[in-house]
CSV table of C-alpha atoms in Angstrom, one decimal:
chain,number,residue,atom,x,y,z
Z,751,MET,CA,-0.1,0.1,0.0
Z,752,ARG,CA,1.2,3.5,-0.9
Z,753,THR,CA,1.5,5.8,2.2
Z,754,ILE,CA,0.0,9.3,1.6
Z,755,ALA,CA,0.3,12.8,3.5
Z,756,ILE,CA,-2.4,15.1,3.3
Z,757,ILE,CA,-0.5,18.8,3.9
Z,758,CYS,CA,-2.7,21.0,5.7
Z,759,GLY,CA,-2.6,24.0,7.8
Z,760,GLY,CA,-0.5,26.8,6.7
Z,761,ASP,CA,0.2,30.7,8.1
Z,762,THR,CA,-2.6,32.6,6.9
Z,763,SER,CA,-6.0,33.4,8.2
Z,764,GLU,CA,-7.1,30.0,6.2
Z,765,HIS,CA,-5.4,27.6,8.1
Z,766,ASP,CA,-8.6,26.2,10.1
Z,767,VAL,CA,-10.2,26.0,6.7
Z,768,SER,CA,-7.4,23.9,5.4
Z,769,MET,CA,-7.8,21.4,8.3
Z,770,ARG,CA,-11.3,20.8,7.2
Z,771,SER,CA,-10.6,20.2,3.6
Z,772,ALA,CA,-7.4,17.7,5.4
Z,773,ALA,CA,-10.4,16.1,7.2
Z,774,GLY,CA,-12.6,15.8,3.9
Z,775,ILE,CA,-10.3,14.3,1.9
Z,776,GLN,CA,-8.8,11.7,4.4
Z,777,SER,CA,-12.6,10.7,4.4
Z,778,PHE,CA,-12.4,10.3,0.5
Z,779,LEU,CA,-9.4,8.3,0.4
Z,780,ASP,CA,-9.5,4.7,-0.7
Z,781,LYS,CA,-8.3,3.1,2.8
Z,782,ASP,CA,-8.1,-0.1,1.2
Z,783,ARG,CA,-5.6,1.5,-1.4
Z,784,TYR,CA,-3.8,3.8,1.0
Z,785,ASN,CA,-2.3,4.5,4.4
Z,786,VAL,CA,-3.3,8.1,4.9
Z,787,TYR,CA,-1.8,10.5,7.5
Z,788,LYS,CA,-1.9,14.3,7.7
Z,789,ILE,CA,1.1,16.7,8.4
Z,790,GLU,CA,0.0,20.0,9.6
Z,791,ILE,CA,2.6,23.0,8.8
Z,792,HIS,CA,2.3,25.9,10.9
Z,793,ALA,CA,4.2,28.5,12.7
Z,794,GLY,CA,7.5,27.1,11.6
Z,795,LYS,CA,6.5,23.3,13.0
Z,796,TRP,CA,6.2,20.9,10.6
Z,797,GLU,CA,4.2,17.7,12.2
Z,798,ALA,CA,2.3,14.6,11.3
Z,799,LEU,CA,-0.7,13.9,13.4
Z,800,LEU,CA,-1.2,10.4,14.4
Z,801,GLY,CA,-4.8,8.9,15.1
Z,802,SER,CA,-6.4,12.1,13.9
Z,803,GLN,CA,-9.5,11.8,12.0
Z,804,ASN,CA,-11.1,15.0,12.1
Z,805,ALA,CA,-10.5,18.7,12.3
Z,806,GLU,CA,-11.2,18.8,15.5
Z,807,ASP,CA,-9.3,16.2,17.0
Z,808,ALA,CA,-6.0,17.7,15.4
Z,809,ALA,CA,-5.1,19.8,18.4
Z,810,SER,CA,-5.5,17.1,20.9
Z,811,CYS,CA,-3.9,14.2,18.9
Z,812,PRO,CA,-0.3,12.5,19.3
Z,813,ARG,CA,2.1,14.2,17.0
Z,814,SER,CA,5.6,13.2,15.5
Z,815,THR,CA,8.1,15.8,14.0
Z,816,VAL,CA,8.7,15.9,10.1
Z,817,ASP,CA,12.5,15.4,9.5
Z,818,ARG,CA,12.9,18.0,6.9
Z,819,ASN,CA,15.9,16.3,5.2
Z,820,ASP,CA,13.5,13.8,3.6
Z,821,PHE,CA,10.1,14.6,4.7
Z,822,SER,CA,9.8,11.4,6.9
Z,823,PHE,CA,8.6,10.7,10.5
Z,824,GLU,CA,7.9,8.1,13.0
Z,825,ASN,CA,4.6,6.8,13.6
Z,826,GLU,CA,2.9,5.4,16.3
Z,827,LYS,CA,4.6,2.1,16.1
Z,828,GLY,CA,8.1,4.1,16.2
Z,829,GLU,CA,8.4,3.2,12.4
Z,830,ARG,CA,10.1,5.7,10.2
Z,831,ILE,CA,7.8,6.6,7.5
Z,832,ARG,CA,8.5,8.2,4.4
Z,833,PRO,CA,5.5,9.2,2.4
Z,834,ASP,CA,5.1,7.8,-1.3
Z,835,TYR,CA,3.1,11.0,-2.3
Z,836,CYS,CA,1.7,14.4,-0.9
Z,837,TYR,CA,-2.1,15.8,-1.3
Z,838,ILE,CA,-1.6,19.7,-0.5
Z,839,THR,CA,-4.5,21.1,0.7
Z,840,ILE,CA,-2.8,24.3,2.1
Z,841,HIS,CA,-4.9,27.4,1.2
Z,842,GLY,CA,-2.2,30.0,1.4
Z,843,VAL,CA,1.5,30.3,2.7
Z,844,PRO,CA,3.2,27.9,2.1
Z,845,GLY,CA,1.5,25.7,0.0
Z,846,GLU,CA,-0.5,27.4,-2.5
Z,847,ASN,CA,2.5,30.1,-3.3
Z,848,GLY,CA,4.9,27.5,-4.8
Z,849,ILE,CA,7.3,27.5,-1.4
Z,850,LEU,CA,6.0,23.7,-0.6
Z,851,GLN,CA,6.2,22.7,-4.2
Z,852,GLY,CA,9.6,23.7,-4.6
Z,853,TYR,CA,10.9,22.0,-1.8
Z,854,PHE,CA,8.8,18.7,-3.2
Z,855,ASP,CA,10.7,19.1,-5.9
Z,856,LEU,CA,14.4,19.0,-4.5
Z,857,ILE,CA,13.5,16.0,-2.6
Z,858,GLY,CA,12.0,14.1,-5.4
Z,859,MET,CA,8.2,13.9,-3.6
Z,860,PRO,CA,5.3,13.6,-6.0
Z,861,TYR,CA,2.6,15.9,-5.1
Z,862,SER,CA,-0.9,16.8,-6.0
Z,863,THR,CA,-0.9,20.4,-7.2
Z,864,SER,CA,0.6,22.3,-10.0
Z,865,SER,CA,4.3,23.1,-10.3
Z,866,LEU,CA,6.0,26.0,-8.4
Z,867,LEU,CA,5.8,28.7,-11.1
Z,868,VAL,CA,1.9,28.2,-11.5
Z,869,GLU,CA,1.5,28.2,-7.9
Z,870,ALA,CA,3.5,31.1,-7.6
Z,871,MET,CA,2.0,32.9,-10.2
Z,872,THR,CA,-1.9,31.9,-9.8
Z,873,TYR,CA,-1.2,33.0,-5.9
Z,874,ASN,CA,-1.5,36.4,-7.0
Z,875,LYS,CA,-4.7,37.4,-8.3
Z,876,PHE,CA,-3.2,40.8,-10.1
Z,877,VAL,CA,-0.6,38.9,-11.7
Z,878,THR,CA,-2.8,36.1,-12.7
Z,879,ASN,CA,-5.5,38.4,-14.2
Z,880,ASN,CA,-3.3,40.6,-16.2
Z,881,TYR,CA,-1.4,37.4,-17.6
Z,882,MET,CA,-4.7,35.9,-18.4
Z,883,ARG,CA,-5.9,39.5,-20.0
Z,884,GLY,CA,-2.8,38.8,-22.6
Z,885,MET,CA,-4.0,35.6,-23.2
Z,886,GLY,CA,-7.4,36.9,-24.8
Z,887,MET,CA,-9.4,36.4,-21.3
Z,888,SER,CA,-12.1,38.7,-20.4
Z,889,VAL,CA,-11.1,40.1,-16.7
Z,890,ALA,CA,-12.2,43.3,-14.8
Z,891,ASP,CA,-10.2,46.3,-14.4
Z,892,SER,CA,-7.8,46.4,-11.6
Z,893,LEU,CA,-5.0,47.9,-9.8
Z,894,VAL,CA,-2.3,47.0,-7.2
Z,895,VAL,CA,-1.6,49.1,-3.9
Z,896,LYS,CA,1.7,48.1,-2.4
Z,897,GLN,CA,2.5,48.3,1.4
Z,898,GLY,CA,4.5,50.9,2.2
Z,899,HIS,CA,3.2,52.8,-0.8
Z,900,ASP,CA,-0.5,52.6,-0.3
Z,901,LYS,CA,-0.2,56.6,0.8
Z,902,GLU,CA,1.2,57.5,-2.8
Z,903,VAL,CA,-1.9,57.0,-4.5
Z,904,SER,CA,-5.1,59.3,-3.5
Z,905,ASP,CA,-8.5,57.7,-3.3
Z,906,GLN,CA,-9.6,59.8,-5.5
Z,907,ASP,CA,-7.1,58.7,-8.2
Z,908,ILE,CA,-8.1,54.9,-7.5
Z,909,ILE,CA,-11.4,55.6,-7.7
Z,910,ASP,CA,-11.2,57.7,-11.0
Z,911,ARG,CA,-9.6,54.9,-12.3
Z,912,ILE,CA,-11.6,51.6,-10.9
Z,913,GLY,CA,-14.8,53.4,-10.1
Z,914,LEU,CA,-17.4,52.4,-7.6
Z,915,PRO,CA,-18.5,49.9,-6.8
Z,916,CYS,CA,-15.0,48.5,-6.4
Z,917,PHE,CA,-13.6,45.1,-4.3
Z,918,VAL,CA,-10.4,45.5,-2.4
Z,919,LYS,CA,-8.9,42.5,-1.3
Z,920,PRO,CA,-5.3,41.1,-0.5
Z,921,ALA,CA,-3.6,40.3,-4.0
Z,922,SER,CA,-2.3,36.9,-3.0
Z,923,GLY,CA,-4.3,34.0,-1.2
Z,924,GLY,CA,-8.0,33.5,-1.3
Z,925,SER,CA,-10.8,36.1,-0.6
Z,926,SER,CA,-12.6,34.9,2.5
Z,927,PHE,CA,-10.3,37.2,4.6
Z,928,GLY,CA,-9.5,40.8,4.2
Z,929,THR,CA,-11.8,41.6,1.2
Z,930,THR,CA,-14.4,44.4,1.1
Z,931,LYS,CA,-16.9,45.7,-1.3
Z,932,VAL,CA,-16.5,49.2,-1.5
Z,933,LYS,CA,-19.6,51.8,-2.2
Z,934,THR,CA,-18.4,54.9,-1.4
Z,935,ALA,CA,-15.5,56.9,-1.3
Z,936,ASP,CA,-15.0,57.2,2.6
Z,937,GLN,CA,-14.6,53.4,2.6
Z,938,LEU,CA,-11.8,53.0,0.3
Z,939,ARG,CA,-8.8,53.5,2.6
Z,940,PRO,CA,-10.1,51.5,5.7
Z,941,ALA,CA,-10.7,48.8,3.3
Z,942,ILE,CA,-7.1,48.9,2.0
Z,943,ASP,CA,-5.9,48.8,5.9
Z,944,LEU,CA,-7.6,46.0,6.3
Z,945,ALA,CA,-6.5,43.9,3.2
Z,946,LEU,CA,-3.2,45.0,4.1
Z,947,LYS,CA,-3.2,43.1,7.4
Z,948,GLU,CA,-3.5,39.7,5.1
Z,949,GLY,CA,-0.7,40.5,2.6
Z,950,GLU,CA,1.8,43.2,1.3
Z,951,ASP,CA,0.2,43.9,-2.1
Z,952,VAL,CA,-3.7,44.9,-2.1
Z,953,MET,CA,-5.9,44.6,-5.3
Z,954,VAL,CA,-8.7,46.9,-6.1
Z,955,GLU,CA,-10.8,45.5,-8.6
Z,956,ALA,CA,-13.7,46.7,-10.4
Z,957,PHE,CA,-17.2,45.3,-9.8
Z,958,MET,CA,-18.7,43.2,-12.6
Z,959,LYS,CA,-22.5,43.1,-12.0
Z,960,GLY,CA,-23.6,39.7,-13.0
Z,961,THR,CA,-23.9,35.9,-11.9
Z,962,GLU,CA,-21.1,34.3,-10.1
Z,963,ILE,CA,-20.3,30.9,-11.3
Z,964,THR,CA,-17.3,28.5,-10.6
Z,965,CYS,CA,-16.3,25.3,-12.5
Z,966,GLY,CA,-13.7,22.2,-11.2
Z,967,CYS,CA,-11.4,21.1,-13.7
Z,968,TYR,CA,-8.6,18.0,-13.7
Z,969,LYS,CA,-6.6,16.2,-16.2
Z,970,THR,CA,-4.3,12.9,-16.2
Z,971,LYS,CA,-2.6,10.9,-18.4
Z,972,GLN,CA,-5.7,8.9,-19.1
Z,973,VAL,CA,-8.9,11.0,-18.4
Z,974,GLU,CA,-9.7,14.8,-18.9
Z,975,ARG,CA,-12.6,16.0,-16.8
Z,976,VAL,CA,-14.4,19.3,-16.7
Z,977,LEU,CA,-16.9,18.9,-14.2
Z,978,PRO,CA,-20.6,20.6,-13.9
Z,979,ILE,CA,-20.6,24.3,-13.0
Z,980,SER,CA,-21.9,25.8,-9.9
Z,981,GLU,CA,-23.9,28.9,-9.4
Z,982,VAL,CA,-23.2,31.2,-6.3
Z,983,VAL,CA,-26.6,33.0,-4.9
Z,984,MET,CA,-26.2,35.1,-2.4
Z,985,THR,CA,-28.8,35.4,0.2
Z,986,THR,CA,-27.6,37.9,2.9
Z,987,ASN,CA,-24.4,38.7,2.0
Z,988,GLU,CA,-23.2,40.7,-1.0
Z,989,PHE,CA,-20.1,38.5,-2.0
Z,990,PHE,CA,-18.5,35.3,-1.1
Z,991,ASP,CA,-16.4,36.1,1.8
Z,992,TYR,CA,-15.9,33.5,4.8
Z,993,ASP,CA,-19.2,33.7,6.1
Z,994,ALA,CA,-20.9,33.3,2.9
Z,995,LYS,CA,-18.7,30.1,2.3
Z,996,TYR,CA,-19.0,28.4,5.6
Z,997,ASN,CA,-21.8,29.8,7.3
Z,998,GLY,CA,-24.4,29.4,5.2
Z,999,ALA,CA,-25.0,33.0,3.9
Z,1000,VAL,CA,-25.3,31.4,0.2
Z,1001,ARG,CA,-27.2,29.0,-1.7
Z,1002,GLU,CA,-25.0,27.1,-4.3
Z,1003,ILE,CA,-26.8,25.3,-7.2
Z,1004,THR,CA,-24.9,22.7,-9.1
Z,1005,PRO,CA,-25.5,22.3,-12.0
Z,1006,ALA,CA,-25.6,25.9,-12.7
Z,1007,ARG,CA,-28.8,27.7,-14.1
Z,1008,LEU,CA,-27.1,28.5,-17.3
Z,1009,SER,CA,-28.2,27.9,-21.0
Z,1010,ASP,CA,-26.8,24.8,-22.7
Z,1011,ASP,CA,-24.4,27.3,-24.9
Z,1012,VAL,CA,-23.0,29.2,-21.9
Z,1013,THR,CA,-22.3,25.8,-20.1
Z,1014,ALA,CA,-20.6,24.5,-23.2
Z,1015,ARG,CA,-18.7,27.8,-23.4
Z,1016,VAL,CA,-17.7,27.9,-19.6
Z,1017,GLN,CA,-16.3,24.4,-19.8
Z,1018,LYS,CA,-14.3,25.0,-22.8
Z,1019,LEU,CA,-12.6,27.9,-21.5
Z,1020,THR,CA,-12.1,26.2,-18.4
Z,1021,SER,CA,-10.2,23.2,-19.9
Z,1022,THR,CA,-8.2,25.9,-22.1
Z,1023,ILE,CA,-7.2,27.8,-18.8
Z,1024,TYR,CA,-6.1,24.5,-17.4
Z,1025,ASP,CA,-3.8,23.8,-20.5
Z,1026,ILE,CA,-2.4,27.4,-20.8
Z,1027,LEU,CA,-1.4,27.6,-17.5
Z,1028,GLY,CA,0.0,23.6,-17.1
Z,1029,CYS,CA,-2.0,23.0,-14.3
Z,1030,HIS,CA,-1.8,19.8,-12.5
Z,1031,GLY,CA,-4.8,17.9,-10.3
Z,1032,ILE,CA,-8.1,19.9,-9.2
Z,1033,ILE,CA,-8.1,23.4,-9.8
Z,1034,ARG,CA,-11.3,25.4,-9.5
Z,1035,ILE,CA,-12.2,28.7,-11.7
Z,1036,ASP,CA,-14.1,31.5,-10.7
Z,1037,TYR,CA,-16.4,33.6,-13.0
Z,1038,ILE,CA,-18.5,36.3,-13.5
Z,1039,ILE,CA,-21.4,36.0,-16.3
Z,1040,THR,CA,-22.4,39.6,-17.3
Z,1041,GLU,CA,-25.1,41.0,-19.6
Z,1042,GLY,CA,-25.1,39.2,-22.9
Z,1043,ASN,CA,-23.8,36.1,-21.6
Z,1044,HIS,CA,-19.9,37.6,-21.4
Z,1045,ILE,CA,-17.7,35.3,-19.6
Z,1046,ASN,CA,-15.3,37.2,-17.1
Z,1047,LEU,CA,-12.2,35.5,-15.3
Z,1048,LEU,CA,-12.4,36.1,-11.6
Z,1049,GLU,CA,-10.2,33.8,-10.3
Z,1050,ILE,CA,-8.0,30.6,-10.5
Z,1051,ASN,CA,-8.3,28.1,-7.4
Z,1052,THR,CA,-5.3,25.7,-7.5
Z,1053,THR,CA,-5.6,24.1,-4.0
Z,1054,PRO,CA,-10.0,24.7,-3.7
Z,1055,GLY,CA,-11.8,23.5,-0.5
Z,1056,MET,CA,-12.2,19.9,0.1
Z,1057,THR,CA,-14.9,19.9,2.5
Z,1058,ALA,CA,-17.9,17.1,2.0
Z,1059,THR,CA,-19.8,20.6,1.1
Z,1060,SER,CA,-17.2,22.2,-0.9
Z,1061,PHE,CA,-17.8,23.0,-4.8
Z,1062,ILE,CA,-15.5,20.2,-5.9
Z,1063,PRO,CA,-17.1,17.1,-3.9
Z,1064,GLN,CA,-20.4,18.7,-5.1
Z,1065,GLN,CA,-19.6,19.0,-8.9
Z,1066,VAL,CA,-18.1,15.5,-8.4
Z,1067,ARG,CA,-21.6,14.3,-7.2
Z,1068,ALA,CA,-23.2,16.2,-9.7
Z,1069,ALA,CA,-20.9,14.6,-12.6
Z,1070,GLY,CA,-22.2,11.3,-11.4
Z,1071,LEU,CA,-18.8,10.4,-10.0
Z,1072,ASP,CA,-17.3,8.8,-7.1
Z,1073,ILE,CA,-14.9,11.0,-5.2
Z,1074,LYS,CA,-12.8,8.2,-3.7
Z,1075,ASP,CA,-12.3,7.2,-7.7
Z,1076,VAL,CA,-11.4,10.9,-8.3
Z,1077,MET,CA,-9.0,10.9,-6.0
Z,1078,THR,CA,-7.2,7.8,-6.9
Z,1079,GLU,CA,-7.0,9.2,-10.4
Z,1080,ILE,CA,-5.3,11.9,-9.1
Z,1081,ILE,CA,-2.6,10.3,-7.3
Z,1082,GLU,CA,-2.2,7.4,-9.3
Z,1083,ASP,CA,-1.2,9.6,-12.2
Z,1084,SER,CA,2.0,10.7,-10.6
Z,1085,PHE,CA,3.7,6.7,-10.7
């Protein structure tokens, strides 16, 4: 049996989300095929969790320090274990920005995500969107405000360029924390200050009115799968922040209520973006469909959430697939 390590935790505000994704992935994996351990990376510590089966158990379970020379650790029996494969589900630093991928490349460890270059680029939404604009994709106008230089541009200059309403968000990482929908000029500077608490660069992005959707995709040497599209319908929140994602302030409809033509176009575009970037493993791409069924790229998620209720498991079920088989396909593609 192969030994699979689920890499979770991280050093951003999405640490706890990552731990829940790890518990989800652990429940999805084929236990007859794999021995599974979770490894938490957080605050300078790399530790294998021994016996933990869910996010709530993680704090109290026995732990074993990971040897960073070869990513090995001792199990409950004192046996030295070196994983055969690592499934990365850190939503943020260091698993979503290329740092961990570079380390695994150096020690020859197979892993689930895209390469160092792809991860580093897609982690920065401003860089990604401008790169994809150069590839012919439709994206919202945006600018970046850098930490230490945030007072060099006036609020009015930003508003004149981007307009109101607009979104202010950390340029790197997800949109769960530090994101604000700014409607008036007096809200802009507090929103920038909030986003700077999450990262060094802040992205100010033009508002696009339309339907928010998201589409998952993965490809292996044997299969290419573009999953059914999910539609995001806000109930009490104005955008898809942490509360909407994890506290039920949103309605998620899979498959999305789109025409056959728009569905086909979105799925083809998702597959094309996957290939343009040279992605690996499961990704999820968010879009806004604006007036005239115009498809606008919003964000590319290379380590999407993997709890039982996350979009990817929803889309896998809607496609009539077994998530256990999907995970096996992705892992075995490295061997």
